[in-house]
Coordinates of C-alpha atoms in Angstrom, one line a residue:
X1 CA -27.0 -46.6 -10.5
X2 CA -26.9 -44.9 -13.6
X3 CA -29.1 -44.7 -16.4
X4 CA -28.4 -45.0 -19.8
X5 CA -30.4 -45.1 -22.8
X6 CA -30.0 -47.1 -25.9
X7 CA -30.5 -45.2 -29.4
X8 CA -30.8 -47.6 -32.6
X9 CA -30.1 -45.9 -36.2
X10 CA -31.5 -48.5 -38.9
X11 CA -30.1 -47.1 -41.5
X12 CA -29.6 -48.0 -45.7
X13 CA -26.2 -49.6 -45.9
X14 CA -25.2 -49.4 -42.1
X15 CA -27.0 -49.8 -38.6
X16 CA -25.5 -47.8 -35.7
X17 CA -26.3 -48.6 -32.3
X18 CA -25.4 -45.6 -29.3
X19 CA -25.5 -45.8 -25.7
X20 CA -25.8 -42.7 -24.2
X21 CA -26.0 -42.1 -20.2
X22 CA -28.5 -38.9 -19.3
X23 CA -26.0 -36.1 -19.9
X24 CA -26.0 -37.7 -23.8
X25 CA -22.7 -38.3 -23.1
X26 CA -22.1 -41.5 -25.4
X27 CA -20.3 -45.1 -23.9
X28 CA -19.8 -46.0 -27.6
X29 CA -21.3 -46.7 -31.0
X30 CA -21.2 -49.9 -33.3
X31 CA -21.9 -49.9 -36.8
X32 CA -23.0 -52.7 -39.0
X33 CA -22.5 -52.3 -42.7
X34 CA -24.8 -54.7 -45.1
X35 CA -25.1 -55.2 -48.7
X36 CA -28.4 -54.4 -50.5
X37 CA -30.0 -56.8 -53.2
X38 CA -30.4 -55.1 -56.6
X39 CA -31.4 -58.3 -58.7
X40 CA -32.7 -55.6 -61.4
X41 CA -32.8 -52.0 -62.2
X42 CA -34.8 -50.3 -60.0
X43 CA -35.0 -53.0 -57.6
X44 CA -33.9 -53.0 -54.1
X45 CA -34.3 -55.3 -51.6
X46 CA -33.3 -56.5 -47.7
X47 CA -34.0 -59.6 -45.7
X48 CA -35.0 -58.2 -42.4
X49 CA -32.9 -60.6 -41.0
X50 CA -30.2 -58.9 -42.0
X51 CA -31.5 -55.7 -40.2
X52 CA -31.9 -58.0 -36.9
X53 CA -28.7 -60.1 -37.4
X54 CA -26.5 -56.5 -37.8
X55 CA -28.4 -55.1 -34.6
X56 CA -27.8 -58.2 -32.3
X57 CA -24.0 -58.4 -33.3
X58 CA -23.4 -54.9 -32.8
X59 CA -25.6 -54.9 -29.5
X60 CA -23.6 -57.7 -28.5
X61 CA -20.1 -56.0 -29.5
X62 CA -21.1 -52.4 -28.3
X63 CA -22.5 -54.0 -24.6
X64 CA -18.4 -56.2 -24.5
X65 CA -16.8 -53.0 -25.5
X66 CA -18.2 -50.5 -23.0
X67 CA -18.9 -53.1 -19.9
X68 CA -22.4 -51.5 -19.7
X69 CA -24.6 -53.2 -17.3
X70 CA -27.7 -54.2 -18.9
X71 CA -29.6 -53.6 -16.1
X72 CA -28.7 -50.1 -15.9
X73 CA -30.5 -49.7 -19.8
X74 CA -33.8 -48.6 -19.3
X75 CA -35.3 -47.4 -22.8
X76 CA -34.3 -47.8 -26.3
X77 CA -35.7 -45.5 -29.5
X78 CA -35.2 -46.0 -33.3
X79 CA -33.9 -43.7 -35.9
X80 CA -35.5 -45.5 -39.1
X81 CA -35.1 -44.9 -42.8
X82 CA -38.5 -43.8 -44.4
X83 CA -40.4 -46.1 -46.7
X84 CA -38.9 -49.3 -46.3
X85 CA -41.9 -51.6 -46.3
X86 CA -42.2 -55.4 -44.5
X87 CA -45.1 -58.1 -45.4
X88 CA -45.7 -60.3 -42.1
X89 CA -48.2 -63.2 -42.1
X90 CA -50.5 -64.0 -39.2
X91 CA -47.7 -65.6 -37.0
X92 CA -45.4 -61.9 -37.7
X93 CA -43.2 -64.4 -39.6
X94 CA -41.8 -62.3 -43.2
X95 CA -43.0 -63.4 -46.5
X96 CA -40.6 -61.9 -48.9
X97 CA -37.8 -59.6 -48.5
X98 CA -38.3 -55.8 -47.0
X99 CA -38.5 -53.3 -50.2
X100 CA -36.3 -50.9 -49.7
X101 CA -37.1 -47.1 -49.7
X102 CA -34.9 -46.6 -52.5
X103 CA -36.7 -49.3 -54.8
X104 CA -38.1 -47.7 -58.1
X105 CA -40.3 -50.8 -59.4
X106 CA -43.4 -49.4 -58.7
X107 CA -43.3 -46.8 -61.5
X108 CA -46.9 -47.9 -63.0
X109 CA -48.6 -48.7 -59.8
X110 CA -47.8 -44.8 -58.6
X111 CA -49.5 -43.7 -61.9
X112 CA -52.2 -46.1 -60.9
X113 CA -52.8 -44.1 -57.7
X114 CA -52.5 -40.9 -59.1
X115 CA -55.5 -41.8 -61.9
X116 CA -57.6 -43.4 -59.0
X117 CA -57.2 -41.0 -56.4
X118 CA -57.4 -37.2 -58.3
X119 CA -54.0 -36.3 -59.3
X120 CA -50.8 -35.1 -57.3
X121 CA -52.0 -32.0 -56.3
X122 CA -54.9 -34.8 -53.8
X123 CA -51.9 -36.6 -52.8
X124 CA -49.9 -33.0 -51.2
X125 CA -53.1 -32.0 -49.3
X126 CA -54.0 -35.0 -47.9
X127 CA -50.5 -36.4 -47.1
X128 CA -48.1 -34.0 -47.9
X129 CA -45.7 -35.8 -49.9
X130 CA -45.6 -33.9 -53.3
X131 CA -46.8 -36.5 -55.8
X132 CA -47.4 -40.0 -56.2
X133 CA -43.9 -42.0 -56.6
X134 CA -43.0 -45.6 -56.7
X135 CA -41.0 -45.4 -53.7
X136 CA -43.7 -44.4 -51.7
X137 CA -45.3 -47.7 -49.5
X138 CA -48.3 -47.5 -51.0
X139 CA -47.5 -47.5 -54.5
X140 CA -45.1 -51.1 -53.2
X141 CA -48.5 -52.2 -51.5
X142 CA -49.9 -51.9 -55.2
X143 CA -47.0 -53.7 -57.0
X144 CA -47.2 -56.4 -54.4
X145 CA -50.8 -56.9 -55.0
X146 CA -50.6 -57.1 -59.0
X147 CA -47.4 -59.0 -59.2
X148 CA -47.1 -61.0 -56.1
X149 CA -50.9 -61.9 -55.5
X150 CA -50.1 -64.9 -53.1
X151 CA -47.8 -62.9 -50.9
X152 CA -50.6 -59.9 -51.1
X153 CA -53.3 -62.5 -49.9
X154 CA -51.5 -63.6 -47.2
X155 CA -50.4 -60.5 -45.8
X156 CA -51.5 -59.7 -42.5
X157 CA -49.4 -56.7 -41.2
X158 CA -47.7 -54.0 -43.5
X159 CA -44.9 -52.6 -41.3
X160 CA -42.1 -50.0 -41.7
X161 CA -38.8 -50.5 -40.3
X162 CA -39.2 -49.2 -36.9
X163 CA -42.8 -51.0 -36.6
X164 CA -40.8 -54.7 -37.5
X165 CA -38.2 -53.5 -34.7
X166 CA -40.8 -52.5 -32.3
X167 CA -43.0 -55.8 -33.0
X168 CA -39.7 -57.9 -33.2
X169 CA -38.6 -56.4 -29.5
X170 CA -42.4 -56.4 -27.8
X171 CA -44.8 -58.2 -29.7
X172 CA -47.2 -54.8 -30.6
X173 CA -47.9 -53.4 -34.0
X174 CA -47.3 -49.4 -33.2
X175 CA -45.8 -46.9 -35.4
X176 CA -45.6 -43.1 -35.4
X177 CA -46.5 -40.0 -37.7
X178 CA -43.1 -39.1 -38.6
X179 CA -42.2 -42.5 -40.4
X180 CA -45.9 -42.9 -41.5
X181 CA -46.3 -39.4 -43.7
X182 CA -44.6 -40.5 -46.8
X183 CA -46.4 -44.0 -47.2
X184 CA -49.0 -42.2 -48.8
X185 CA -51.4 -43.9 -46.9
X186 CA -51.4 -42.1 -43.7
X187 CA -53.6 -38.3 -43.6
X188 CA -51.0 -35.3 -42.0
X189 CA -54.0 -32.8 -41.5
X190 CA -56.2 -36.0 -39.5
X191 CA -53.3 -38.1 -38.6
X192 CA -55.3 -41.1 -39.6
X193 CA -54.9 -43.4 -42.2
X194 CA -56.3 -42.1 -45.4
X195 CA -59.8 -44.0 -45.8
X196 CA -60.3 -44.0 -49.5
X197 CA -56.0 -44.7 -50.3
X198 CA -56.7 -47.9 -48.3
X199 CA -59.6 -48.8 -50.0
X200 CA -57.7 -48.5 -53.6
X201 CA -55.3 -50.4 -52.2
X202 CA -57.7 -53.3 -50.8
X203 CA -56.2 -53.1 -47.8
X204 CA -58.1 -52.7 -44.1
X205 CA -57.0 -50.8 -41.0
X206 CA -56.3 -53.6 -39.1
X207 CA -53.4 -54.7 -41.6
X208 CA -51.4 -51.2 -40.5
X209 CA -49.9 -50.6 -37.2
X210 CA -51.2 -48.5 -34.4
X211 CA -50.7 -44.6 -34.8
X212 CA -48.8 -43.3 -31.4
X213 CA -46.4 -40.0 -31.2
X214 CA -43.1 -40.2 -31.0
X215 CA -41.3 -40.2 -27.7
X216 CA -43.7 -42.8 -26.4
X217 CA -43.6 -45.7 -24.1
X218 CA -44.8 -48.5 -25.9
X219 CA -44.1 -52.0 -23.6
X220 CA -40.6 -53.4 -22.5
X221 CA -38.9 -55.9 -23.9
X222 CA -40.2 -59.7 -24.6
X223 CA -38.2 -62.2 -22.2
X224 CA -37.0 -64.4 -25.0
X225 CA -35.6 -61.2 -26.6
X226 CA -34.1 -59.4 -23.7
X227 CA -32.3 -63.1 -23.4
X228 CA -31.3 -63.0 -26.8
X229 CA -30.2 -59.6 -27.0
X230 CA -28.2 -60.1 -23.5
X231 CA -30.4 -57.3 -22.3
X232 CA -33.2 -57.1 -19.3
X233 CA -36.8 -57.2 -19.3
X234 CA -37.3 -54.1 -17.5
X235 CA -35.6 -51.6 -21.0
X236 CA -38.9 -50.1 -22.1
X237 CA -39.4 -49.8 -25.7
X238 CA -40.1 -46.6 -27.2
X239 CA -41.3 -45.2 -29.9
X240 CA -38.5 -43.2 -32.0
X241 CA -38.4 -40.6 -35.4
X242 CA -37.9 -41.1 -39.1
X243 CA -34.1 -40.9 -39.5
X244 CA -33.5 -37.3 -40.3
X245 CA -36.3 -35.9 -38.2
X246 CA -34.1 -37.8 -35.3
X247 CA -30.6 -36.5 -37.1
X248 CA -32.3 -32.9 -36.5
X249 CA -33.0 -33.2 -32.8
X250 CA -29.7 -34.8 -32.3
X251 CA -28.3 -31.1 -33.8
X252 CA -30.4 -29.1 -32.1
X253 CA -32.6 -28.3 -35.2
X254 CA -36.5 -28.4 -33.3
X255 CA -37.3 -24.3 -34.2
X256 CA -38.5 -22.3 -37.2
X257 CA -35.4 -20.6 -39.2
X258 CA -32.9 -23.4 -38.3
X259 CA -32.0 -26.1 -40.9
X260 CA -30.1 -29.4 -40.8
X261 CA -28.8 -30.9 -43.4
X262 CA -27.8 -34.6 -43.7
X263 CA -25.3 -36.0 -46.2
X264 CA -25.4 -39.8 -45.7
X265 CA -27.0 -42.7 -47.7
X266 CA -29.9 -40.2 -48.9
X267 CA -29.5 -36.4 -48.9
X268 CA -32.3 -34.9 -46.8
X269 CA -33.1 -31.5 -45.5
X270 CA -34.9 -31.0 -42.8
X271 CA -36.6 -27.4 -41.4
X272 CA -39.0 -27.3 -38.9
X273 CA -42.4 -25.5 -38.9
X274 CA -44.9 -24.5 -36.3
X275 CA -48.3 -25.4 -38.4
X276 CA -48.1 -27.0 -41.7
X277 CA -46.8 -25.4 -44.9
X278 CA -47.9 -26.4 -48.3
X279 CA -45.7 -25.2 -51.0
X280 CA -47.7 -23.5 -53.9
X281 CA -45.2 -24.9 -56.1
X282 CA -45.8 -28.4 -54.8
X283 CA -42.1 -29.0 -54.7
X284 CA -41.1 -29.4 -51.5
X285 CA -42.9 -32.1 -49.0
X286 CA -44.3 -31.7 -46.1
X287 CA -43.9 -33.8 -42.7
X288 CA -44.4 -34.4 -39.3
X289 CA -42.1 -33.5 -36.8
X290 CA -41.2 -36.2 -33.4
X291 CA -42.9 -33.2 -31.5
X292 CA -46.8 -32.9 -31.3
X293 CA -48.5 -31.5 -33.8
X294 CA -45.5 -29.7 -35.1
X295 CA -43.9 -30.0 -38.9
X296 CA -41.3 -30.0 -40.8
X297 CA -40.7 -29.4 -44.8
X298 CA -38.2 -32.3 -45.3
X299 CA -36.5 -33.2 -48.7
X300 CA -34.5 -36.2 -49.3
X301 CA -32.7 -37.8 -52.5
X302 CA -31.0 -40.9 -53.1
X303 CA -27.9 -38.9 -54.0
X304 CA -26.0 -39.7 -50.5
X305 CA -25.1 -42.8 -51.9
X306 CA -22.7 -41.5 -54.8
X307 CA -19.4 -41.4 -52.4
X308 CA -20.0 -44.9 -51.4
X309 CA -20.6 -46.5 -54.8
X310 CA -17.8 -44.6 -55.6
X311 CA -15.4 -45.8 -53.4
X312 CA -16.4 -49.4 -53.5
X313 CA -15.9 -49.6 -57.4
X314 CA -13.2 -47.3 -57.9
X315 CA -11.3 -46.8 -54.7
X316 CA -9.6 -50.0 -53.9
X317 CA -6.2 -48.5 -53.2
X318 CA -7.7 -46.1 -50.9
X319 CA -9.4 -48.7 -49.3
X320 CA -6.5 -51.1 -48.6
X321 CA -4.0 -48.5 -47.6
X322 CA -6.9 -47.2 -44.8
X323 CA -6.9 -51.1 -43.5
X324 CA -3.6 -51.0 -43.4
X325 CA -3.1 -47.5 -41.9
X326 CA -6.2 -47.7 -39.4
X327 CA -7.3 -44.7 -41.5
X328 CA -11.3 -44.2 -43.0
X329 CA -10.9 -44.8 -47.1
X330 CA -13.5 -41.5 -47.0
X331 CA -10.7 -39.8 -45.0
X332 CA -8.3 -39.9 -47.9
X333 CA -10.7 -39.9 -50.8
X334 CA -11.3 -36.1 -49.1
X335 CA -7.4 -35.5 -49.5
X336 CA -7.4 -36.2 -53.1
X337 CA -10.8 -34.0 -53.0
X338 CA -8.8 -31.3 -51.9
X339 CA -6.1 -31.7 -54.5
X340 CA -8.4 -30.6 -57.6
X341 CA -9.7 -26.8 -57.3
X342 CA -13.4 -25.6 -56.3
X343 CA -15.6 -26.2 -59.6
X344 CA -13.8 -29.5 -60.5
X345 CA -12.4 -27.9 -63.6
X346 CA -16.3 -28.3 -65.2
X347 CA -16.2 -31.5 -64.2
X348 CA -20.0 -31.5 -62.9
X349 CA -22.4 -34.6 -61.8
X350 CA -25.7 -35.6 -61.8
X351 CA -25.6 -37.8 -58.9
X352 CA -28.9 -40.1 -59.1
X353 CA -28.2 -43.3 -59.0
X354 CA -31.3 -44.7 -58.4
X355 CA -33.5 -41.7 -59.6
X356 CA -33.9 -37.9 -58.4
X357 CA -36.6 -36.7 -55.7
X358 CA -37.3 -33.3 -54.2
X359 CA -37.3 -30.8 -55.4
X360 CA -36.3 -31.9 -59.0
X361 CA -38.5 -35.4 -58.7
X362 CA -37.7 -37.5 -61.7
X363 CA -37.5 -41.2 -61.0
X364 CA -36.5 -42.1 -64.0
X365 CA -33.3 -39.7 -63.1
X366 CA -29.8 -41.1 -64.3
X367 CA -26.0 -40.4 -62.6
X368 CA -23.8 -38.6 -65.5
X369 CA -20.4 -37.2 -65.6
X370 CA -20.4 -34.0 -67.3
X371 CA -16.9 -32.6 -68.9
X372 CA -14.3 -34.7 -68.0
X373 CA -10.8 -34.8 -70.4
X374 CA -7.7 -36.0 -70.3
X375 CA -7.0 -33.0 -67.6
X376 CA -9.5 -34.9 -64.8
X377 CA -8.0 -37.3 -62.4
X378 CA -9.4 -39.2 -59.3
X379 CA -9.5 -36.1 -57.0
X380 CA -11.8 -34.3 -59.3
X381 CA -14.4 -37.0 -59.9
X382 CA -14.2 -37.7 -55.8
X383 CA -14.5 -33.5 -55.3
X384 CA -17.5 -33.5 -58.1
X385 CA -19.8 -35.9 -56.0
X386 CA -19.3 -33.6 -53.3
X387 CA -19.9 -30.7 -55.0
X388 CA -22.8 -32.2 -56.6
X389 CA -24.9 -32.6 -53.2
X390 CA -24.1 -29.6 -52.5
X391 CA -25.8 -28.2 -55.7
X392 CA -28.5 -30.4 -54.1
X393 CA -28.9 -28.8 -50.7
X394 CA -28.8 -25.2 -52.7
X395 CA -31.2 -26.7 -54.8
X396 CA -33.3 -27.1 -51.7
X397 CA -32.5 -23.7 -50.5
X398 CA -33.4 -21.8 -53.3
X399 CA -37.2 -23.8 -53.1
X400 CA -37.8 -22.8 -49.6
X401 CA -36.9 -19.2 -50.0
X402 CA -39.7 -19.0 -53.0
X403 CA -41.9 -20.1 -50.0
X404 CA -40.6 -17.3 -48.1
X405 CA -38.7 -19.2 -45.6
X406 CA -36.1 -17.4 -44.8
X407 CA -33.2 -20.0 -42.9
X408 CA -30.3 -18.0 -40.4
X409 CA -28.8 -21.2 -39.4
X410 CA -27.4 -24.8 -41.1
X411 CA -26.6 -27.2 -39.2
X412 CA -24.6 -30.5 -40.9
X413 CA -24.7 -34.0 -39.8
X414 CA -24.4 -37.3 -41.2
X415 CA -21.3 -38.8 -42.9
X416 CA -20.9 -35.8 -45.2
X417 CA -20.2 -33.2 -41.8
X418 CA -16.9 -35.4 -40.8
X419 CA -15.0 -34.5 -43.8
X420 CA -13.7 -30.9 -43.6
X421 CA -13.0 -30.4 -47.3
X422 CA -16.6 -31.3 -47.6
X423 CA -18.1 -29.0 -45.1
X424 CA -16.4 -26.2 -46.9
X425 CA -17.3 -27.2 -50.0
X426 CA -21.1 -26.6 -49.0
X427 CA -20.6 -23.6 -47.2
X428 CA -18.8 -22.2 -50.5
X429 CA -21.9 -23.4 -52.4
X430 CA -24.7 -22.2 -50.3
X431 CA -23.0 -19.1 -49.8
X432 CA -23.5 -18.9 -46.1
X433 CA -22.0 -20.0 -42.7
X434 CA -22.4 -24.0 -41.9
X435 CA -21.7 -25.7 -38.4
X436 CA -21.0 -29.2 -37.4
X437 CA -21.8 -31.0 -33.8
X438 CA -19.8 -32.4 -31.5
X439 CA -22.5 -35.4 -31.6
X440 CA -21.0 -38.1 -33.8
X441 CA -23.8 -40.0 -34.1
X442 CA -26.6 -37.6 -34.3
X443 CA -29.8 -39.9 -35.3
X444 CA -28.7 -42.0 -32.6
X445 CA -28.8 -39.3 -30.2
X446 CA -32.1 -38.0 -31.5
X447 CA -34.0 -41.5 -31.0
X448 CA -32.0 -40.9 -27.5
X449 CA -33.6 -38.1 -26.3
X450 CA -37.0 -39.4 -27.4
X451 CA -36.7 -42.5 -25.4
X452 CA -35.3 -40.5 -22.6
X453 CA -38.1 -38.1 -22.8
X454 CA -40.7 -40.7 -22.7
X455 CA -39.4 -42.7 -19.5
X456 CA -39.3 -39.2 -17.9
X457 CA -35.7 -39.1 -17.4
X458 CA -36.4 -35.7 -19.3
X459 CA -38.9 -33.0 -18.4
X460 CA -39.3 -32.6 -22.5
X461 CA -37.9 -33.1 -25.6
X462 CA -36.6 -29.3 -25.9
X463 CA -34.8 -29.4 -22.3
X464 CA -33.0 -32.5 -23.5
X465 CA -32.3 -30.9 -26.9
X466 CA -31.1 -28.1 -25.2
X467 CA -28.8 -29.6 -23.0
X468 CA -27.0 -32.2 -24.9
X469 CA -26.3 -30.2 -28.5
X470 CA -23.1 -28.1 -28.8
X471 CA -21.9 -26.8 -31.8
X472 CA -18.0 -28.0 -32.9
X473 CA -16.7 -26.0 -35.9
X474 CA -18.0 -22.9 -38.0
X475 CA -17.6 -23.0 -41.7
X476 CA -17.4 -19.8 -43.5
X477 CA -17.8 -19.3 -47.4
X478 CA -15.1 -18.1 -49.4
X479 CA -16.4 -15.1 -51.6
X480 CA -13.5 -15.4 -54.1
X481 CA -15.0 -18.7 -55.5
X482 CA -18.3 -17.3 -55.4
X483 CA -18.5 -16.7 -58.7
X484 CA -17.3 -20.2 -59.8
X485 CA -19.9 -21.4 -57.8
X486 CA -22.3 -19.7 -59.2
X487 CA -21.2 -20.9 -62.8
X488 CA -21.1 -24.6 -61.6
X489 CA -24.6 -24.9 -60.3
X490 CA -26.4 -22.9 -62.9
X491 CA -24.6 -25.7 -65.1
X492 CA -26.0 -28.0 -62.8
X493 CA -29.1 -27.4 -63.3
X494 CA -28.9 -26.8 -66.9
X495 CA -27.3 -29.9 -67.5
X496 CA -30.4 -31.9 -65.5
X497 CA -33.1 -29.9 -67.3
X498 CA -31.4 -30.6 -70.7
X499 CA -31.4 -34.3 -70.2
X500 CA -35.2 -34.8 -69.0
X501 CA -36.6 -36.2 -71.7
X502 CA -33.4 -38.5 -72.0
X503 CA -33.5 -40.0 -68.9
X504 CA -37.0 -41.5 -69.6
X505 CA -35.7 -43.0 -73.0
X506 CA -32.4 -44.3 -71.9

């Protein structure tokens, strides 16, 4: 019988569920979209039984649709977005609603940290993350505390997204080091919790998950959820990655001079390192990688989300002639794209949303449409988002080569790498050659190969990497719109440093 492994993407507006037989050959995928609760600026919420709900119908859907056997699943790994933070009593039960890594409340409780605790420059040494932000868990653990004392006092486990799935699936509290370096609380150079962040916090050991690696057996799955799920008790749960340190694996990016980047929800960059790298600029973050005691300088901004918000409040049309057609709204929001010329005629964005992160950190960080006159239609606002993360990722680029990291290879994934007009975009922006995969779904596949690694249906992580990760299409830049390029992102930038002190006052 064959055996095929389950990989589970929870991700910020959609949950994708893979399975995958041992040639990462996928069966099929199922994605869940879900609606986030904003009931204030800066606020953003889940209930994590949304999370289950979505996983359990699209479990359900994916196992109808492909006829798998149950039986024949033997291990299932997470892809998780970072920094989304569950409160569980003493029975595991949630008191309040997961906060959601893209929640900015905790603005004053980050300052808090950053007084208590020695500055920024303590938090990059000890944890790697470049400063003290609101999104980060810890500073949420703070707001909680001040503003919500009863669910504070009552709080017996703080949990990230993969540690609620894990619990939820198996009944143990175990989490890993590549979702646990940017709560803040959690040491890269001891890969312990950070003694004196918990004690600011008032907060013990014993309220945080085990630390295990990823790619780890933790215990199969609980009978009254393998019954629920339609599933067996002998699929082994495993521990999985922080979304886009899975997306890399999925691509192929596990070794020094590659890149992947990810154009989804967030934006992130991810580069792996043999030993950790602190930037002497403390501007880009530092994390740890799904293999042992390796690294990775990984960025990420909220920014991903632009082309969604966008085609939810403005692209209607789009949206009902792809229902109609069978054909992705995103697919023909690229052909208008492609209608308006490279540089948007200066039409330029800022596109933070919900505030700005590596390497420009600014919370406080505001989406503007730069430029726009009676000349600009649809296709150039839709072809300025993309450009705009683009300007990101270049952003990135120009950060790591000041840290003498010199990158040969970029490899694209997430939403961003199925829209052709897109990939070229980027690869006219960054100036250099871009490739896509032929894996559709790469975090899934990444959490794939971990939990195929650690039921040893693969010698290692590499082999599997190796074997499963083909590139699809080559992206070249075009030098003639190099120089318009150029012009666009130096306004780019200019137009984000001229509106700094704005963005705190408005």
């Amino acid at each position: 019988m064959a055996n095929y492994i389950i990989g589970l993407d929870l991700g910020t507006t959609a949950l994708k569920i893979a399975i995958f037989d041992q040639d990462g050959r996928s069966m099929g995928v199922s994605t869940q979209e879900y609606q986030l609760i904003t009931p204030e600026v800066n606020y953003v919420e889940e209930d994590l039984e949304v999370y289950w709900d979505s996983f359990k119908k699209g479990l359900g859907a994916l196992l109808e649709e492909t006829g798998a056997d149950p039986a024949s699943i033997v291990a299932l790994a997470m892809s998780a977005q970072g920094e989304t933070l569950a409160f569980l009593d003493e029975e595991g039960r949630p008191l309040r609603n997961a906060i959601v890594w893209l929640d900015n409340r905790a603005q004053a409780q980050a300052d808090e940290l950053r007084r208590a605790l020695g500055g920024d420059e303590v938090c990059y040494r000890r944890t790697g993350q470049v400063s003290f932000e609101a999104c980060w868990p810890a500073s949420k653990i703070l707001w909680v505390r001040e503003n919500e004392p009863e669910i504070f006092a009552r709080t017996a486990k703080f949990l990230l997204l993969e540690d609620y799935f894990i619990y939820r699936m198996c009944g143990r509290y175990v989490a890993e080091g590549s979702l646990l370096c940017s709560t803040t609380y959690w040491d890269i150079n001891t890969k312990k919790y950070w003694p004196e962040m918990l004690q600011v916090l008032g907060i013990r050991e014993d309220q945080l998950p085990e630390i295990r690696e990823s790619g780890e057996t933790v215990a199969p799955l609980l009978p009254e959820i393998a019954r629920e799920l339609g599933l067996t008790t002998d699929l082994m749960v495993c521990t999985g990655a922080l979304d886009q340190a899975a997306g890399a694996m999925g691509v192929g990016n596990v070794r020094e001079g590659m890149i992947s980047e990810n154009i989804g929800a967030a934006l992130a960059i991810c580069v792996p390192v043999d030993k950790p790298v602190f930037d002497p600029n403390r501007q880009m973050p530092l994390h740890y990688f799904p293999l042992p005691d390796t690294y990775m300088i990984h960025t990420f901004t909220n920014g991903g989300m632009t082309l969604r918000w966008f085609r939810d409040v403005f692209c209607q049309a789009e949206l009902d002639v792809g229902g109609l057609s069978g054909t992705d709204a995103y697919d023909i929001i690229g052909r208008e794209a492609a209608q308006a010329p490279p540089g948007s005629d200066g039409l330029i964005l800022l596109p933070h949303l919900a505030g700005s992160l590596a390497p420009d950190v600014k919370s406080s960080a505001k989406g503007v449409f730069y430029g726009f006159t009676l000349l600009h239609k649809k296709g150039h606002f839709a072809r300025a988002i993309m450009e705009s993360l683009a300007y990101i990722v270049r952003r990135n680029l120009e950060a790591l080569e000041s840290m003498g990291i010199r990158v040969s290879e970029i490899r694209s994934l997430g939403g961003g790498s199925k829209s052709p007009v897109w990939n070229q975009i980027k690869a006219d922006v960054l100036g250099c050659k871009l490739m896509t995969m032929t894996t559709k779904e790469a975090a899934c596949l990444g959490a794939a190969i971990l939990a195929g690694k650690a039921v040893g249906l693969f010698p290692s992580v590499q082999e599997a990497v190796e074997g499963m990760s083909h590139v699809k299409e080559e992206y070249f830049p075009d030098p003639e719109v190099k120089p318009v390029y150029d012009r666009c992102f130096a306004g780019y930038k200019d137009l984000f440093k001229s509106l700094d002190g704005m963005f705190d006052q408005y």
